[in-house]
Short mmCIF file of C-alpha atoms and ligand atoms in Angstrom, two decimals:
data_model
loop_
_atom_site.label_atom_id
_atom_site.label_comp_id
_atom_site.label_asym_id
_atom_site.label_seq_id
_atom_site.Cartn_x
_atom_site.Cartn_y
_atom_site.Cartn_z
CA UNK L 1 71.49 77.88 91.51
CA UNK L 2 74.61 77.69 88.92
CA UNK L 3 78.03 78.28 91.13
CA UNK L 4 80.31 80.41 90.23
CA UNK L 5 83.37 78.81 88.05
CA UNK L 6 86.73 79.55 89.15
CA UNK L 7 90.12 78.81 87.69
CA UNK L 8 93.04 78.90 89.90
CA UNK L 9 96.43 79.98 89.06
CA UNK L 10 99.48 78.47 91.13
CA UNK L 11 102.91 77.52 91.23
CA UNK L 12 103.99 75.72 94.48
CA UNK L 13 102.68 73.95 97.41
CA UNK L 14 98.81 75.50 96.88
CA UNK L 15 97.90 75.35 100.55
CA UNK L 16 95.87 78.63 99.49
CA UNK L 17 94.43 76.22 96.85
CA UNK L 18 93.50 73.76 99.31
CA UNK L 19 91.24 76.31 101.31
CA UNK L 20 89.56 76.85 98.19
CA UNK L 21 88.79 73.74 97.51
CA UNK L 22 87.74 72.46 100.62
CA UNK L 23 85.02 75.44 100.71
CA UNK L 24 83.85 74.71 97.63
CA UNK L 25 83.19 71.57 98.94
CA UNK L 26 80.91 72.79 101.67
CA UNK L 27 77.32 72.03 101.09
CA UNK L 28 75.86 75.31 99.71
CA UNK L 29 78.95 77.72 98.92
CA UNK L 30 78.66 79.39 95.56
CA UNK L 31 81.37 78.78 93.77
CA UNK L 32 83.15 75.90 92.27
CA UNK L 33 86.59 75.33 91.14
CA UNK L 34 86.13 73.93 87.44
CA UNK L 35 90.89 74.32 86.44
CA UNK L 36 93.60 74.25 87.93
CA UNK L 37 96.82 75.56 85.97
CA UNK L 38 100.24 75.32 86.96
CA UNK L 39 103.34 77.11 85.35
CA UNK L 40 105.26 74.52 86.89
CA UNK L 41 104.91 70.48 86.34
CA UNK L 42 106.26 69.81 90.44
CA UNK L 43 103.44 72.27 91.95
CA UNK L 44 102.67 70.36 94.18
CA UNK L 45 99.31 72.25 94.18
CA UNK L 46 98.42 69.92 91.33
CA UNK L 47 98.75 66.71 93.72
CA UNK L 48 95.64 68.81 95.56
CA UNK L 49 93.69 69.43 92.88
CA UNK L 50 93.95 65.83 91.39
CA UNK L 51 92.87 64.62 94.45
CA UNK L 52 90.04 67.07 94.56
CA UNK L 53 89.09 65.86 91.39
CA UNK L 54 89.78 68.78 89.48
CA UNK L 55 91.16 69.19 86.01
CA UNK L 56 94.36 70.68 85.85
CA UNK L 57 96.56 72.02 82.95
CA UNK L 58 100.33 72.94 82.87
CA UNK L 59 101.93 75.44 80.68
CA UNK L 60 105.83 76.07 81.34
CA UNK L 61 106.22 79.88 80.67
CA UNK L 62 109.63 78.46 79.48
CA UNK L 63 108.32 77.27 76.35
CA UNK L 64 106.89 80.76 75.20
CA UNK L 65 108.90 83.38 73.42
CA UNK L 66 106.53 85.92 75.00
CA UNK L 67 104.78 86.86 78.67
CA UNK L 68 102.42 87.57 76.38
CA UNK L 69 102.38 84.34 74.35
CA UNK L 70 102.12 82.57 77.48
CA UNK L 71 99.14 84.70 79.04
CA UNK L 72 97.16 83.95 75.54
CA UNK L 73 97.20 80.17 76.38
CA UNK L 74 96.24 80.94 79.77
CA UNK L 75 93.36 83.11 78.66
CA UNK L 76 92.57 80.55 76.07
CA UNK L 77 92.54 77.25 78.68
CA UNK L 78 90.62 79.41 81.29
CA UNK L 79 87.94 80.02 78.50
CA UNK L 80 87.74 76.93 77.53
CA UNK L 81 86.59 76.24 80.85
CA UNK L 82 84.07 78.44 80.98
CA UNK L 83 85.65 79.97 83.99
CA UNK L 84 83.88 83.28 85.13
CA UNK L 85 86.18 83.99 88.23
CA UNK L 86 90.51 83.91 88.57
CA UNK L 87 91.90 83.40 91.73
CA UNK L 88 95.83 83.57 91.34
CA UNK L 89 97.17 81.47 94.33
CA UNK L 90 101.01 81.39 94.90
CA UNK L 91 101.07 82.22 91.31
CA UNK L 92 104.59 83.31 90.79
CA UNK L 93 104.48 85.10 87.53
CA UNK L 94 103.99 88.65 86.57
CA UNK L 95 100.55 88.88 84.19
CA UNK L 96 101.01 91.25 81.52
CA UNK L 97 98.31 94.29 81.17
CA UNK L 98 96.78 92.58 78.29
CA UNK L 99 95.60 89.46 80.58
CA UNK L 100 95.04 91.77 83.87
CA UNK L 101 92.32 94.41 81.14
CA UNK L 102 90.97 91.15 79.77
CA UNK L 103 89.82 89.69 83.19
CA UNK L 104 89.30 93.05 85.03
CA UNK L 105 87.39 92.21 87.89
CA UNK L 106 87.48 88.77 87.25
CA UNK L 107 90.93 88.27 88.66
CA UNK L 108 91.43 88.07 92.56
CA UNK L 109 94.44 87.33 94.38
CA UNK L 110 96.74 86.65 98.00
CA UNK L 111 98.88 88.69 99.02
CA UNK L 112 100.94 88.36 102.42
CA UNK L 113 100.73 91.89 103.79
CA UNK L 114 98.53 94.44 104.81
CA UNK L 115 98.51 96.37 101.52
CA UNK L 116 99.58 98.64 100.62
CA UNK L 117 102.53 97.87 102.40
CA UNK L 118 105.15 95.08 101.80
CA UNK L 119 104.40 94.94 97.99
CA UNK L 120 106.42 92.18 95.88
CA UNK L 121 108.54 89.30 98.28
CA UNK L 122 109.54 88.72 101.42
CA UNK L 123 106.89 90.50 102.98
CA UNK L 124 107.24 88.92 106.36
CA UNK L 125 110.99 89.41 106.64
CA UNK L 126 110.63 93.46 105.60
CA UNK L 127 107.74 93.63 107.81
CA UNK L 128 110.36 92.38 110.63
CA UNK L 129 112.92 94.64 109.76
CA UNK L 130 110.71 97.90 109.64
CA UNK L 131 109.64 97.66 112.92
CA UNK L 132 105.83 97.02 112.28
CA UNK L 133 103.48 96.08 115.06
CA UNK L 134 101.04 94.35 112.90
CA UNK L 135 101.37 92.09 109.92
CA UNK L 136 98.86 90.38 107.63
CA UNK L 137 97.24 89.41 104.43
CA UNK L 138 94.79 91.04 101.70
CA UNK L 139 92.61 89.30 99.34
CA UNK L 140 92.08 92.06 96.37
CA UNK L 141 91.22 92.43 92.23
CA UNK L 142 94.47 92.26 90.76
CA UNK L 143 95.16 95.54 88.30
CA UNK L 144 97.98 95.95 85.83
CA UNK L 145 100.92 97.59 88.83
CA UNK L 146 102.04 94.72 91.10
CA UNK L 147 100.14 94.09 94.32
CA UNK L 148 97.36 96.97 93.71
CA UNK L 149 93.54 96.74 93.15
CA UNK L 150 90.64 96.68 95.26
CA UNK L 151 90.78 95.33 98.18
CA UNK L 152 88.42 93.36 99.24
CA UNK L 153 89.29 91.52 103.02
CA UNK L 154 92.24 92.02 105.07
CA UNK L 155 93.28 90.14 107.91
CA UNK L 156 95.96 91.74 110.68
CA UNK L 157 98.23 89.35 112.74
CA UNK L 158 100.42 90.71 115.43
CA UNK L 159 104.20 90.62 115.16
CA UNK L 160 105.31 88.85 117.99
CA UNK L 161 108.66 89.05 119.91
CA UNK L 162 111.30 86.24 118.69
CA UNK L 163 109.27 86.23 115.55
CA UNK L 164 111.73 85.35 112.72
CA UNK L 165 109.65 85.63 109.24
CA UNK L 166 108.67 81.62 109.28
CA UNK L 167 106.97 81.89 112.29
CA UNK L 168 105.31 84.89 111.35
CA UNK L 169 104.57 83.88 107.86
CA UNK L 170 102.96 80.55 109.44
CA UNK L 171 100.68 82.71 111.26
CA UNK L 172 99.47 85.08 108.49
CA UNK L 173 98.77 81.41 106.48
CA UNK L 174 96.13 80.52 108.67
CA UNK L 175 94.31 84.21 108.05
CA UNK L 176 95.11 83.26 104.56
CA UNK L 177 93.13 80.21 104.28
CA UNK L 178 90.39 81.99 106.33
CA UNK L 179 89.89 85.22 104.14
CA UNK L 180 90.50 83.64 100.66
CA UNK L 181 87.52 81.22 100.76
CA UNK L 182 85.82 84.02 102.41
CA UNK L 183 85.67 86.91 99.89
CA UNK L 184 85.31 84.43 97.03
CA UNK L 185 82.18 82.72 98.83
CA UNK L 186 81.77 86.39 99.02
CA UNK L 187 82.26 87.42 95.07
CA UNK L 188 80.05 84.36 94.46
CA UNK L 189 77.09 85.38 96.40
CA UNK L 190 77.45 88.50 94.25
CA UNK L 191 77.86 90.53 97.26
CA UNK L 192 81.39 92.41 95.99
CA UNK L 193 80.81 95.59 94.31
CA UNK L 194 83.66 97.60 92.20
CA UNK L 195 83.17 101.36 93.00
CA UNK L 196 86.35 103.47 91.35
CA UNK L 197 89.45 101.51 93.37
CA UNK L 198 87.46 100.54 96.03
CA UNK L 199 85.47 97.22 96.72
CA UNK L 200 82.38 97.61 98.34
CA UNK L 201 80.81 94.30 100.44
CA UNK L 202 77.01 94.48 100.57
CA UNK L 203 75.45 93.34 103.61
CA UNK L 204 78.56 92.53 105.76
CA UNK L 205 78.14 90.77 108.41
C1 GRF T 301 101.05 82.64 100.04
O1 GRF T 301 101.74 83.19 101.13
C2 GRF T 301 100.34 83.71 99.26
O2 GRF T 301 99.89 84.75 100.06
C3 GRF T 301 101.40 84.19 98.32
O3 GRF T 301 102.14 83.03 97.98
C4 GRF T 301 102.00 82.06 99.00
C5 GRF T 301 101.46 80.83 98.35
O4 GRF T 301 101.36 79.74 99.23
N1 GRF T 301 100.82 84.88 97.21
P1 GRF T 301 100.53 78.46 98.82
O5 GRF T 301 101.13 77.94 97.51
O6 GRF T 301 99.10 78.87 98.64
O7 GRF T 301 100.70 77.49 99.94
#
């Protein structure tokens, strides 16, 4: 059966990367990761992919008068590619509505929170401060407003005492590189529906 082709969008180290690319690897698993693009020439996310094998492509918004300009080369490369699915991965720039409507539902990303709490940065560290019990990360279809969409797994870590936001971000990492690989084996096996805001997993297990 054809796998599903991803593009991946990142900016930094791309450990989330990494998970996806060593499930893809896994005999079986659906989807495939077919590019790789970086907004930044160090990522060293791009070491990973190279290794992996994968094609990779860097665009510095820098050299765009536009967001927009820069999400139309985006669009363009991923199309290109023939990519069906988007997985944003430590992707540290803000897509503008155009991109976000032209991939709707196509476009899945990490987030370190539960959502909808901790929106935006430093999760970890406001998590800390507020007092919460429980921390955690959310795999969800990105939608035009920041750090909204469908959600589609969560994972909950507890806040422990003496954590400082390192140690706890360490901690929601390794529910990070379990759930991302999971939904999008998940997406792949065409098992996500999209009913209004909500995603909908058929046959969970
Ligand atoms: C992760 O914490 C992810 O949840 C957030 O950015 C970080 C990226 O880390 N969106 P990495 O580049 O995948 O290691």
């Amino acid at each position: 059966m054809a796998r599903l082709k991803v593009g991946v969008l990142v900016s930094g180290r791309g450990s989330n990367l990494q998970s996806l690319i060593d499930a893809c690897a896994k005999p079986g698993f659906a989807a495939e990761i077919v590019l790789v693009i970086s907004n930044k020439a160090d990522a060293y996310a791009l070491e990973r992919a190279k290794r992996a094998a994968i094609p990779t492509e860097i665009f510095s918004h820098k050299a765009f008068a536009s967001r927009e300009d820069f999400d139309r080369v985006l669009d363009a490369a991923l199309r290109k590619a023939a990519v069906e699915l988007v997985c944003l991965a430590g992707f540290m720039r803000i897509l503008t509505p155009w991109f976000v409507e032209r991939w709707r539902d196509r476009l899945i990303n990490i987030h370190p929170s539960l959502l909808p709490a901790h929106k935006g940065l430093d999760t970890h560290a406001r998590a800390i401060a507020a007092g919460d019990a429980v921390a955690g990360c959310t795999v969800h279809y990105v939608r035009a407003e920041m750090d909204t969409g469908p959600i589609i797994l969560q994972a909950r870590v507890p806040i422990m005492p003496g954590d400082d936001a390192d140690k706890l971000a360490s901690r929601v990492l390794v529910e990070e590189h379990r759930i991302y690989p999971e939904a999008l084996g998940l997406i792949a096996q065409g098992r996500v529906a999209i009913a209004g805001d909500k995603a909908i997993i058929r046959d969970a297990r």
